[in-house]
Amino acid sequence: MTQSCKLSSSSPSAQLHTQLLSLQLDCEAASNRRLRDARWSKQVTVVTTLFSVGAALASLPMISWQYRKLDRVWRLRHPIRARNYAWAAGVLCCSAVLVQVFQSSPIGHIAAYFKCFDDSAALDDVGMELRLLQVQLERPLGDQQQSMALLEDQCGQLQKRFYQLERIRLA
């Protein structure tokens, strides 16, 4: 996968064409992985949102029951149980708020969802540029050696961009 774009054989055009095709397929696979990660982030966001809404809804009856004046006698007779209900309602409310704050933070699932789409779009751009290089390789213009050197340079730059997007460090 870490092939160089420098060619040294009898048919450099065929090798470059093969390499461009494999790099294009790698870009497509990486883009599909990013889209799959985006779908996963969306599903996690939906599940955690349902959890926080459920926690908030579960805390509402506890809070209203705690502060109703009809049950004041019961609260005076059972102070420990009343305190435990108040504590449970507070924990449920806090967890609902904290889950929503985390989701909308820069490290949350919503940010990861949009970052996956941005990465996928960048990988698709690299794939399209690789496709344009393949078209240029099939129809060379002018001097064959000069156009091959230019295509090798462009292929190397696109390969570096792809590996930077894939977070692979080049040696």
XYZ file of C-alpha atoms in Angstrom:
171
model
C 0.000 0.000 0.000
C 2.974 2.323 0.471
C 4.198 2.186 -3.098
C 6.197 5.012 -4.557
C 5.110 6.813 -7.682
C 8.635 6.612 -9.152
C 8.722 4.002 -11.879
C 11.689 2.110 -13.274
C 10.624 -0.549 -15.748
C 10.062 -0.986 -19.449
C 6.391 0.112 -19.351
C 6.068 2.918 -16.803
C 2.710 3.924 -18.233
C 1.128 0.565 -17.362
C 2.653 0.584 -13.883
C 1.484 4.127 -13.205
C -1.986 3.230 -14.469
C -2.098 0.211 -12.124
C -0.843 2.271 -9.219
C -3.360 5.045 -9.846
C -6.139 2.472 -9.965
C -5.078 0.831 -6.682
C -4.739 4.221 -4.980
C -8.180 5.198 -6.276
C -9.662 1.980 -4.865
C -7.926 2.666 -1.531
C -9.472 6.163 -1.498
C -12.896 4.711 -2.211
C -12.537 2.117 0.558
C -11.352 4.765 3.039
C -14.255 7.032 2.084
C -16.704 4.168 2.627
C -15.163 3.520 6.057
C -15.646 7.185 6.938
C -19.292 7.064 5.864
C -19.803 3.901 7.935
C -18.255 5.704 10.926
C -20.624 8.630 10.310
C -23.624 6.298 10.345
C -22.354 4.756 13.592
C -21.945 8.212 15.173
C -25.485 9.085 14.137
C -26.852 5.903 15.711
C -24.941 6.547 18.943
C -26.275 10.110 18.973
C -29.859 8.870 18.612
C -29.435 6.281 21.391
C -27.824 8.716 23.826
C -30.450 11.358 23.043
C -33.177 8.834 23.813
C -31.371 8.005 27.061
C -31.151 11.644 28.110
C -34.807 12.312 27.237
C -35.820 9.202 29.184
C -33.730 10.279 32.168
C -35.260 13.749 32.122
C -38.776 12.339 31.856
C -38.118 9.867 34.680
C -36.906 12.652 36.945
C -39.990 14.840 36.421
C -42.445 12.684 38.438
C -39.876 12.322 41.207
C -39.357 16.059 41.418
C -43.052 16.881 41.300
C -43.816 14.185 43.882
C -41.114 15.538 46.193
C -42.512 19.025 46.255
C -46.237 18.329 46.368
C -47.767 19.469 49.617
C -50.090 16.454 49.846
C -47.236 14.101 50.703
C -45.638 16.383 53.263
C -46.562 14.083 56.138
C -44.980 11.104 54.369
C -41.786 13.091 53.764
C -41.619 14.008 57.438
C -42.078 10.381 58.494
C -39.542 8.975 55.951
C -36.761 11.551 55.559
C -34.174 9.040 54.268
C -36.439 7.771 51.484
C -37.376 11.337 50.582
C -33.681 12.274 50.411
C -32.948 9.217 48.227
C -35.722 10.179 45.804
C -34.388 13.729 45.630
C -30.872 12.397 45.032
C -32.084 10.039 42.260
C -33.993 12.860 40.567
C -30.899 15.079 40.703
C -28.684 12.343 39.253
C -31.126 11.697 36.408
C -31.393 15.409 35.555
C -27.631 15.917 35.707
C -26.946 12.873 33.536
C -29.448 14.086 30.934
C -27.822 17.517 30.814
C -24.272 16.123 30.742
C -25.071 13.734 27.890
C -26.477 16.587 25.807
C -23.498 18.829 26.595
C -21.070 16.047 25.620
C -22.861 15.376 22.345
C -22.683 18.986 21.267
C -19.065 19.444 22.395
C -16.148 19.391 19.912
C -15.264 15.838 20.983
C -18.832 14.541 20.979
C -20.659 12.322 18.542
C -22.233 15.166 16.576
C -18.813 16.679 15.832
C -17.496 13.217 14.903
C -20.452 12.804 12.545
C -19.641 15.988 10.635
C -15.883 15.300 10.699
C -16.470 11.910 9.067
C -18.408 13.605 6.271
C -15.647 16.190 5.783
C -12.995 13.451 5.638
C -15.106 11.464 3.191
C -15.497 14.506 0.939
C -11.728 15.128 1.017
C -11.058 11.476 0.155
C -13.570 11.699 -2.691
C -11.727 14.775 -3.999
C -8.457 12.834 -3.988
C -10.187 9.964 -5.796
C -11.533 12.317 -8.471
C -8.099 13.862 -8.997
C -6.670 10.360 -9.358
C -9.323 9.607 -11.978
C -8.348 12.767 -13.868
C -4.716 11.631 -13.767
C -5.778 8.297 -15.263
C -7.513 10.133 -18.103
C -4.386 12.238 -18.679
C -2.285 9.080 -18.686
C -4.463 7.526 -21.379
C -4.172 10.643 -23.570
C -0.684 12.123 -23.075
C -0.087 15.541 -24.593
C 3.249 16.665 -26.013
C 6.514 15.117 -24.842
C 5.958 11.605 -23.426
C 8.789 11.749 -20.845
C 7.863 15.197 -19.600
C 4.192 14.298 -19.231
C 5.127 11.040 -17.416
C 7.348 12.976 -14.991
C 4.548 15.457 -14.377
C 2.041 12.647 -13.808
C 4.456 10.898 -11.415
C 4.828 14.145 -9.457
C 1.084 14.656 -9.253
C 0.603 11.025 -8.260
C 3.146 11.433 -5.452
C 1.389 14.546 -4.162
C -2.001 12.843 -4.217
C -0.533 9.809 -2.490
C 0.826 12.049 0.278
C -2.572 13.742 0.656
C -4.267 10.359 0.844
C -1.918 9.115 3.543
C -2.314 12.353 5.493
C -6.063 11.899 5.362
C -5.630 8.309 6.464
C -3.308 9.512 9.228
C -0.450 7.320 8.067
C 2.936 8.929 8.468
C 5.277 8.621 5.545
C 8.818 7.564 6.368
